[in-house]
Tab-separated table of C-alpha atoms and ligand atoms in Angstrom:
chain	number	residue	atom	x	y	z
A	1	MET	CA	21.955	170.296	91.144
A	2	THR	CA	22.416	173.883	90.808
A	3	SER	CA	25.371	175.181	92.602
A	4	GLU	CA	23.482	178.229	92.788
A	5	ILE	CA	23.720	179.428	96.723
A	6	LYS	CA	20.528	181.428	98.186
A	7	ILE	CA	21.878	183.411	100.458
A	8	THR	CA	18.999	185.293	103.155
A	9	LYS	CA	20.693	187.097	106.182
A	10	VAL	CA	19.978	187.469	109.768
A	11	THR	CA	17.568	191.485	109.870
A	12	GLN	CA	20.763	191.371	112.991
A	13	SER	CA	24.095	190.240	113.911
A	14	ARG	CA	24.943	188.990	116.764
A	15	VAL	CA	28.523	189.450	116.587
A	16	SER	CA	29.166	192.495	118.730
A	17	GLU	CA	27.754	190.274	121.825
A	18	VAL	CA	31.547	188.299	121.930
A	19	ASN	CA	34.611	189.228	122.627
A	20	LEU	CA	35.936	187.708	120.073
A	21	GLU	CA	39.825	188.195	121.592
A	22	ASN	CA	38.746	185.487	124.481
A	23	ILE	CA	37.351	183.229	123.268
A	24	THR	CA	36.958	179.165	123.961
A	25	MET	CA	36.558	177.228	120.120
A	26	GLY	CA	32.830	175.249	120.511
A	27	THR	CA	30.745	177.838	122.715
A	28	ASN	CA	29.845	179.971	120.111
A	29	PHE	CA	27.909	180.129	117.253
A	30	THR	CA	27.701	182.437	114.196
A	31	ASP	CA	24.848	184.041	112.709
A	32	HIS	CA	24.411	181.655	109.511
A	33	MET	CA	24.548	178.166	108.435
A	34	PHE	CA	24.571	177.221	105.411
A	35	ILE	CA	23.251	173.939	104.248
A	36	CYS	CA	22.034	171.300	101.772
A	37	ASP	CA	19.804	168.716	101.094
A	38	TYR	CA	19.991	165.310	99.717
A	39	GLU	CA	16.780	163.041	98.455
A	40	ASN	CA	16.144	160.859	96.205
A	41	GLY	CA	19.918	160.799	95.257
A	42	GLU	CA	20.485	163.925	94.237
A	43	TRP	CA	21.462	167.018	96.633
A	44	ASN	CA	19.182	170.199	96.410
A	45	ASN	CA	18.338	173.282	97.677
A	46	ALA	CA	22.269	174.803	98.269
A	47	ARG	CA	21.331	177.653	101.021
A	48	ILE	CA	22.542	179.941	104.053
A	49	GLU	CA	20.452	181.044	106.567
A	50	PRO	CA	20.084	181.970	109.990
A	51	LEU	CA	21.201	179.336	111.989
A	52	VAL	CA	18.115	177.859	114.197
A	53	LEU	CA	17.442	174.458	115.798
A	54	ILE	CA	16.382	172.387	112.908
A	55	PRO	CA	13.672	169.885	113.912
A	56	THR	CA	14.930	166.303	113.932
A	57	HIS	CA	12.685	162.726	113.611
A	58	PRO	CA	13.502	160.810	116.736
A	59	ALA	CA	14.217	157.269	114.042
A	60	ALA	CA	16.550	159.714	112.393
A	61	MET	CA	19.192	156.925	110.907
A	62	ALA	CA	22.057	159.152	111.893
A	63	LEU	CA	20.732	158.692	116.047
A	64	HIS	CA	20.817	155.343	115.524
A	65	TYR	CA	23.583	153.673	112.849
A	66	GLY	CA	25.349	156.621	112.945
A	67	GLN	CA	25.672	157.536	109.529
A	68	ALA	CA	27.533	160.775	110.890
A	69	ILE	CA	30.446	162.774	109.089
A	70	PHE	CA	32.027	165.879	109.580
A	71	GLU	CA	35.009	168.243	108.867
A	72	GLY	CA	37.065	171.153	109.858
A	73	MET	CA	38.846	174.472	108.930
A	74	LYS	CA	40.241	177.253	109.493
A	75	ALA	CA	39.312	180.786	108.368
A	76	THR	CA	41.400	183.525	108.774
A	77	LEU	CA	42.111	187.813	108.097
A	78	GLY	CA	44.795	187.650	105.435
A	79	LYS	CA	46.627	191.509	105.327
A	80	ASP	CA	44.199	193.603	103.034
A	81	GLY	CA	41.309	192.120	105.517
A	82	THR	CA	40.175	188.682	102.968
A	83	PRO	CA	39.073	186.175	105.092
A	84	LEU	CA	40.879	183.373	103.347
A	85	LEU	CA	41.262	178.901	103.838
A	86	PHE	CA	43.585	176.717	104.404
A	87	ARG	CA	43.416	174.380	101.814
A	88	PRO	CA	39.428	174.218	101.270
A	89	GLU	CA	39.644	171.217	98.265
A	90	GLU	CA	41.445	168.949	100.827
A	91	ASN	CA	38.176	168.727	103.218
A	92	ALA	CA	36.136	168.349	100.297
A	93	LYS	CA	38.298	165.141	99.865
A	94	ARG	CA	38.853	163.994	103.085
A	95	MET	CA	35.085	164.372	103.674
A	96	ASN	CA	33.748	162.862	100.288
A	97	PHE	CA	36.275	159.968	101.201
A	98	SER	CA	34.517	159.806	104.808
A	99	ALA	CA	31.019	159.411	102.996
A	100	ASP	CA	32.347	156.880	100.568
A	101	ARG	CA	33.517	154.704	104.189
A	102	MET	CA	30.665	155.013	106.007
A	103	GLY	CA	27.992	154.765	102.968
A	104	MET	CA	27.033	158.006	102.331
A	105	PRO	CA	26.468	160.317	98.818
A	106	SER	CA	29.301	162.097	98.212
A	107	PHE	CA	28.994	166.159	97.583
A	108	PRO	CA	30.138	167.969	95.033
A	109	GLU	CA	33.802	168.910	95.866
A	110	ASP	CA	33.300	172.532	93.967
A	111	LEU	CA	30.205	173.493	95.400
A	112	PHE	CA	31.967	172.412	99.237
A	113	VAL	CA	34.347	174.498	98.375
A	114	GLU	CA	31.976	177.971	97.030
A	115	ALA	CA	30.188	176.292	100.052
A	116	LEU	CA	32.575	177.347	102.343
A	117	LYS	CA	33.804	180.852	100.657
A	118	GLN	CA	30.740	182.195	100.702
A	119	PHE	CA	29.963	181.115	104.540
A	120	THR	CA	32.647	182.462	105.367
A	121	ALA	CA	32.893	186.038	103.265
A	122	LEU	CA	29.326	186.402	104.744
A	123	GLU	CA	30.441	185.707	108.511
A	124	LYS	CA	34.547	187.903	107.734
A	125	ASN	CA	33.339	189.740	111.403
A	126	TRP	CA	33.156	186.832	113.558
A	127	ILE	CA	36.629	185.777	112.079
A	128	PRO	CA	39.188	186.811	115.090
A	129	LYS	CA	42.350	188.820	114.588
A	130	SER	CA	44.673	187.742	117.573
A	131	THR	CA	47.714	185.528	115.998
A	132	GLY	CA	46.580	182.004	116.487
A	133	SER	CA	42.996	182.464	116.050
A	134	ALA	CA	40.470	181.630	113.527
A	135	LEU	CA	36.961	181.055	113.236
A	136	TYR	CA	36.194	177.155	112.561
A	137	LEU	CA	34.468	175.890	110.291
A	138	ARG	CA	32.627	172.678	110.689
A	139	PRO	CA	30.576	171.408	107.990
A	140	PHE	CA	28.919	167.753	108.379
A	141	MET	CA	26.704	165.025	106.428
A	142	TYR	CA	24.254	162.862	108.425
A	143	ALA	CA	21.163	161.103	108.049
A	144	ASP	CA	18.003	162.640	108.271
A	145	GLU	CA	15.674	159.825	106.782
A	146	ALA	CA	13.348	158.528	109.603
A	147	PHE	CA	13.556	154.164	109.420
A	148	ILE	CA	13.953	152.391	111.640
A	149	GLY	CA	16.248	149.063	110.384
A	150	MET	CA	20.045	148.750	109.311
A	151	ARG	CA	20.738	150.379	105.435
A	152	ALA	CA	22.010	152.507	104.194
A	153	ALA	CA	19.968	155.739	104.600
A	154	THR	CA	18.263	158.012	101.434
A	155	SER	CA	18.014	161.655	102.506
A	156	PHE	CA	20.858	163.568	103.956
A	157	LYS	CA	21.485	167.050	105.928
A	158	PHE	CA	24.966	168.667	104.735
A	159	ILE	CA	25.342	171.804	106.861
A	160	VAL	CA	28.629	174.297	107.886
A	161	MET	CA	28.458	176.051	110.700
A	162	ALA	CA	31.131	178.234	112.440
A	163	SER	CA	32.457	178.960	115.660
A	164	PRO	CA	35.419	181.321	116.718
A	165	ALA	CA	38.458	179.969	118.319
A	166	GLY	CA	41.282	180.735	120.421
A	167	PRO	CA	44.472	179.333	120.311
A	168	PHE	CA	43.956	175.465	122.147
A	169	PHE	CA	47.032	174.545	123.609
A	170	SER	CA	48.992	177.616	125.098
A	171	ARG	CA	51.004	174.990	126.731
A	172	LYS	CA	52.594	171.679	125.723
A	173	ILE	CA	51.292	168.652	126.600
A	174	LYS	CA	51.356	164.430	128.070
A	175	LEU	CA	50.484	161.904	126.310
A	176	PHE	CA	48.661	159.509	127.991
A	177	ALA	CA	50.605	156.515	125.472
A	178	GLU	CA	46.815	154.158	125.971
A	179	LYS	CA	47.895	149.921	126.920
A	180	LYS	CA	43.983	149.390	127.214
A	181	TYR	CA	41.842	151.197	124.836
A	182	VAL	CA	41.245	152.104	121.143
A	183	ARG	CA	40.418	153.928	118.360
A	184	ALA	CA	40.778	151.802	114.928
A	185	VAL	CA	41.931	149.341	113.456
A	186	ASN	CA	42.529	148.230	110.085
A	187	GLY	CA	39.307	147.927	108.114
A	188	GLY	CA	37.773	149.891	111.003
A	189	THR	CA	36.510	153.285	109.995
A	190	GLY	CA	39.952	155.438	112.353
A	191	GLU	CA	40.755	156.783	108.309
A	192	ALA	CA	36.882	158.739	107.915
A	193	LYS	CA	35.842	161.201	110.239
A	194	ALA	CA	32.926	159.617	110.906
A	195	ALA	CA	31.508	161.106	114.612
A	196	GLY	CA	31.304	157.420	115.494
A	197	ASN	CA	35.317	157.635	116.399
A	198	TYR	CA	35.368	160.438	118.760
A	199	ALA	CA	32.485	158.809	121.067
A	200	ALA	CA	34.381	155.872	121.376
A	201	ALA	CA	37.640	158.121	122.591
A	202	ILE	CA	35.815	159.913	124.570
A	203	ARG	CA	35.888	157.744	127.808
A	204	PRO	CA	39.471	156.580	126.879
A	205	THR	CA	40.320	160.517	127.266
A	206	GLU	CA	38.752	161.391	130.196
A	207	TYR	CA	40.216	158.941	131.553
A	208	ALA	CA	43.938	159.686	130.594
A	209	LYS	CA	42.431	163.816	132.057
A	210	ALA	CA	41.709	161.973	135.694
A	211	LYS	CA	45.688	160.764	135.383
A	212	GLY	CA	47.257	164.301	134.768
A	213	PHE	CA	47.124	163.926	130.212
A	214	ASP	CA	46.096	165.867	128.509
A	215	GLN	CA	45.459	163.580	125.272
A	216	VAL	CA	45.175	159.994	124.241
A	217	LEU	CA	48.298	158.492	122.118
A	218	TRP	CA	45.992	155.200	120.008
A	219	LEU	CA	48.831	153.465	119.639
A	220	ASP	CA	47.699	150.051	117.624
A	221	ALA	CA	45.008	147.537	118.087
A	222	GLN	CA	46.963	144.437	117.976
A	223	ASP	CA	50.438	144.854	119.470
A	224	PHE	CA	50.170	148.222	121.402
A	225	GLU	CA	53.217	149.049	120.058
A	226	TYR	CA	53.044	151.466	116.462
A	227	ILE	CA	52.166	154.903	117.522
A	228	GLN	CA	49.109	156.029	115.611
A	229	GLU	CA	47.841	159.389	116.897
A	230	VAL	CA	46.308	161.588	119.441
A	231	GLY	CA	43.694	162.451	119.518
A	232	THR	CA	42.332	164.863	117.535
A	233	MET	CA	45.953	165.181	115.238
A	234	ASN	CA	48.517	163.836	114.295
A	235	ILE	CA	51.948	162.606	115.734
A	236	PHE	CA	55.485	163.448	114.582
A	237	PHE	CA	58.778	162.472	116.144
A	238	LYS	CA	62.416	164.035	115.683
A	239	ILE	CA	65.314	161.800	115.977
A	240	ASP	CA	69.051	162.641	115.777
A	241	GLY	CA	67.960	165.741	113.750
A	242	LYS	CA	65.438	164.114	111.158
A	243	PHE	CA	61.101	163.124	111.165
A	244	ILE	CA	59.822	160.614	111.201
A	245	THR	CA	55.514	160.229	111.316
A	246	PRO	CA	53.591	157.343	111.512
A	247	SER	CA	52.831	156.263	108.050
A	248	LEU	CA	48.954	156.220	106.552
A	249	THR	CA	48.169	152.237	106.894
A	250	GLY	CA	44.552	152.566	106.880
A	251	SER	CA	43.785	153.088	110.859
A	252	ILE	CA	45.065	157.014	111.047
A	253	LEU	CA	43.088	160.198	110.011
A	254	SER	CA	45.043	161.986	106.837
A	255	GLY	CA	45.934	165.326	108.663
A	256	ILE	CA	45.941	167.970	106.035
A	257	THR	CA	47.938	170.048	108.471
A	258	ARG	CA	49.560	167.154	108.397
A	259	MET	CA	50.711	166.757	104.745
A	260	SER	CA	51.280	170.025	104.799
A	261	VAL	CA	53.858	170.256	107.603
A	262	ILE	CA	56.110	167.258	105.005
A	263	ASP	CA	56.222	169.900	102.856
A	264	LEU	CA	56.425	172.669	104.642
A	265	LEU	CA	58.930	170.557	106.754
A	266	ARG	CA	60.645	169.462	104.010
A	267	SER	CA	60.814	172.870	102.078
A	268	LYS	CA	63.404	174.054	105.360
A	269	GLY	CA	65.808	171.069	104.308
A	270	PHE	CA	64.354	168.489	106.585
A	271	GLU	CA	64.711	164.752	106.243
A	272	VAL	CA	61.213	163.730	106.963
A	273	THR	CA	60.263	159.485	106.876
A	274	GLU	CA	56.075	158.663	107.346
A	275	ARG	CA	56.319	154.689	108.620
A	276	PRO	CA	55.485	152.847	111.416
A	277	ILE	CA	56.741	153.661	114.048
A	278	THR	CA	57.098	151.411	117.527
A	279	ILE	CA	57.304	153.664	121.060
A	280	SER	CA	60.244	151.201	122.103
A	281	GLU	CA	62.148	152.681	119.714
A	282	ILE	CA	60.674	156.104	121.188
A	283	ILE	CA	61.802	155.197	124.374
A	284	GLU	CA	65.022	153.403	122.901
A	285	ALA	CA	65.618	157.128	121.731
A	286	SER	CA	65.223	158.725	124.549
A	287	LYS	CA	67.805	157.379	127.197
A	288	ASN	CA	70.491	157.410	124.286
A	289	GLY	CA	70.153	160.696	123.879
A	290	THR	CA	68.667	161.224	120.651
A	291	LEU	CA	65.192	162.345	121.038
A	292	GLU	CA	64.515	165.959	120.467
A	293	GLU	CA	61.136	166.976	119.859
A	294	ALA	CA	57.597	165.727	119.175
A	295	PHE	CA	54.326	167.764	118.788
A	296	GLY	CA	51.086	166.830	117.397
A	297	THR	CA	49.118	168.069	114.309
A	298	GLY	CA	45.910	169.337	113.299
A	299	THR	CA	43.110	172.339	112.694
A	300	ALA	CA	41.911	172.474	115.713
A	301	VAL	CA	45.287	173.055	117.484
A	302	GLY	CA	47.495	173.499	115.111
A	303	ILE	CA	50.849	172.570	116.606
A	304	ALA	CA	51.061	171.010	119.726
A	305	MET	CA	54.516	170.412	121.542
A	306	VAL	CA	54.717	167.402	123.418
A	307	GLU	CA	56.445	167.844	127.007
A	308	GLU	CA	55.720	164.313	128.090
A	309	ILE	CA	54.955	160.873	127.168
A	310	GLY	CA	53.981	158.330	130.025
A	311	ASN	CA	51.015	156.337	130.890
A	312	ASN	CA	51.186	153.589	134.456
A	313	ASP	CA	54.667	152.471	133.899
A	314	LEU	CA	56.197	154.752	131.444
A	315	SER	CA	57.774	157.734	131.324
A	316	ILE	CA	59.477	159.826	128.706
A	317	LYS	CA	60.490	163.277	128.368
A	318	PHE	CA	61.308	165.773	125.743
A	319	PRO	CA	63.952	168.731	125.879
A	320	ALA	CA	62.495	171.640	126.957
A	321	GLU	CA	64.450	173.510	123.905
A	322	ASN	CA	61.666	171.995	121.446
A	323	PRO	CA	62.968	175.463	117.828
A	324	VAL	CA	61.529	172.876	115.166
A	325	SER	CA	58.214	172.917	115.769
A	326	VAL	CA	58.249	176.449	117.103
A	327	MET	CA	59.749	177.373	113.419
A	328	VAL	CA	56.666	175.231	112.329
A	329	ASN	CA	54.376	176.190	114.148
A	330	ASP	CA	54.656	179.713	113.520
A	331	THR	CA	55.407	180.132	109.669
A	332	LEU	CA	51.758	178.299	109.272
A	333	ASN	CA	50.120	181.244	111.006
A	334	ALA	CA	52.547	183.067	108.906
A	335	ILE	CA	51.141	181.988	105.938
A	336	LYS	CA	47.641	181.672	107.694
A	337	VAL	CA	47.142	185.569	107.315
A	338	GLN	CA	49.952	186.411	104.961
A	339	ASP	CA	52.336	187.635	107.062
A	340	ILE	CA	55.423	185.384	104.834
A	341	LYS	CA	54.150	184.562	101.115
A	342	ASP	CA	51.360	181.343	100.748
A	343	GLU	CA	55.029	179.763	98.613
A	344	PHE	CA	52.883	176.037	98.456
A	345	GLY	CA	49.369	177.353	97.439
A	346	TRP	CA	47.482	176.626	100.709
A	347	ILE	CA	46.015	179.828	101.394
A	348	VAL	CA	42.745	180.000	98.767
A	349	GLU	CA	40.797	183.420	99.417
A	350	ALA	CA	36.975	184.040	100.651
A	351	LYS	CA	35.603	186.380	98.147
B	1	LIG	C1	41.410	161.707	114.723
B	1	LIG	C2	42.411	163.015	114.424
B	1	LIG	N1	43.137	162.933	112.940
B	1	LIG	C3	43.771	163.896	112.864
B	1	LIG	C4	43.451	164.862	112.631
B	1	LIG	C5	44.124	166.040	112.034
B	1	LIG	O1	43.878	166.679	111.360
B	1	LIG	P1	43.586	167.960	110.431
B	1	LIG	O2	44.677	168.166	110.215
B	1	LIG	O3	43.256	167.141	108.446
B	1	LIG	O4	42.485	168.906	110.648
B	1	LIG	C6	42.401	165.479	112.949
B	1	LIG	C7	41.631	166.289	113.216
B	1	LIG	O5	40.809	166.528	112.451
B	1	LIG	C8	41.695	163.897	114.059
B	1	LIG	O6	41.236	164.428	114.103
C-alpha cells in the first residue's frame, strides 16, 4: 500500500470540555482515530478520521476467538511545545511480534511510526502538561471478519486512539504474590501483548485488591517460585547495591520501559543483571537486610515504587527510602519532556 494517510478533521474539537490537568487515564478520548483495513492479504486505506463508533458484525472473529492485540505508548510535550514520542519503533516491533504469535498480519513498521507521528501532531492540544501526565496512545489490531470457525481471520482493523492521562500511581504500591492463578506459561501467549492475557488477569487482580493490595505479582506457572512481572509492569529489585530483573524466558512481556531502565541504570554505573529470581531469594534478602528497593516499570504507570510484597503467608516490607527508584522516575520523566538531554536517542518528534 502507499503510506499516504488521508486526514479528515473534526469541525469542532472537544478538548475544551475536559480538564487535562486532572484526568483519569482511559475515561476521555481525543477527537480522532487512525484506522487502516486489512483485506485480501494487504493493508489499505490508512486514514485519520473523527473518532466514531465502529459497526461490528456479531460474528467478528475477535469477539469469539480473541485475535486481538494492542500496544501502549505515551506522548509528551517538549520544551518548545513539540509533541514527543518515546521509542515508537519498539512498539511497532513488539506489535508485530504479538501479531505473529496470534496468527495475525504484520503491520508495516514505518507506517506504524508515521501514523503515530501524524496522529499525535493532530491531537497535540490533548497532551497534558503537568509532570508525569501524558497523552496515552493505544494502537491495537483485531479480527473483524464475520466467520464462525476456528482459523485465522482474513480481515483485520488496525486503529490508534488516545486518552489523556494523569500520573498513575502517585503512592507506593503493594503487590500480592499470587500462588494459585498464573498469567502465562512458557510456550503460551504471555510474551505477546494479547488481549486475552489481560482477561485472564482480571479476576485474580480483583481478589488481590479485595485483600488490600494494588496489583498481582505473578509467579511462574510450574513452581510458583520464580518472579515474572506485575499487572502491566515489569519488575526490578535492588539487592546489596545491585539491580536484578527477571530474564525474558518466554512468559514475560518485553517492556520498553524495562529495556530503557536497564540502559539508564547501567549508564549511571549500576550493575543490572537479567536472570531468574525466586521469591525465596527476596525473602532471604529481606531477612539479611540487603533488600533495598523494588519498582515496577511500564508505559501507563511509569515507575511504581513497591512498599510491600505479600500474600496470606508472607509479608516483605521495603525500606521507606528508595533514592535510586526516585532518580530513575525523575530522569525518565525529564527525558520525556526534554528537561534533560536524551543521550539515548529515545525521543522522536511528532511533526
Ligand atoms: C503485562 C505487561 N508487562 C509489562 C508491561 C510494561 O511494558 P512497557 O514498558 O512497554 O509499557 C506492560 C505494559 O505494556 C504489560 O501489559
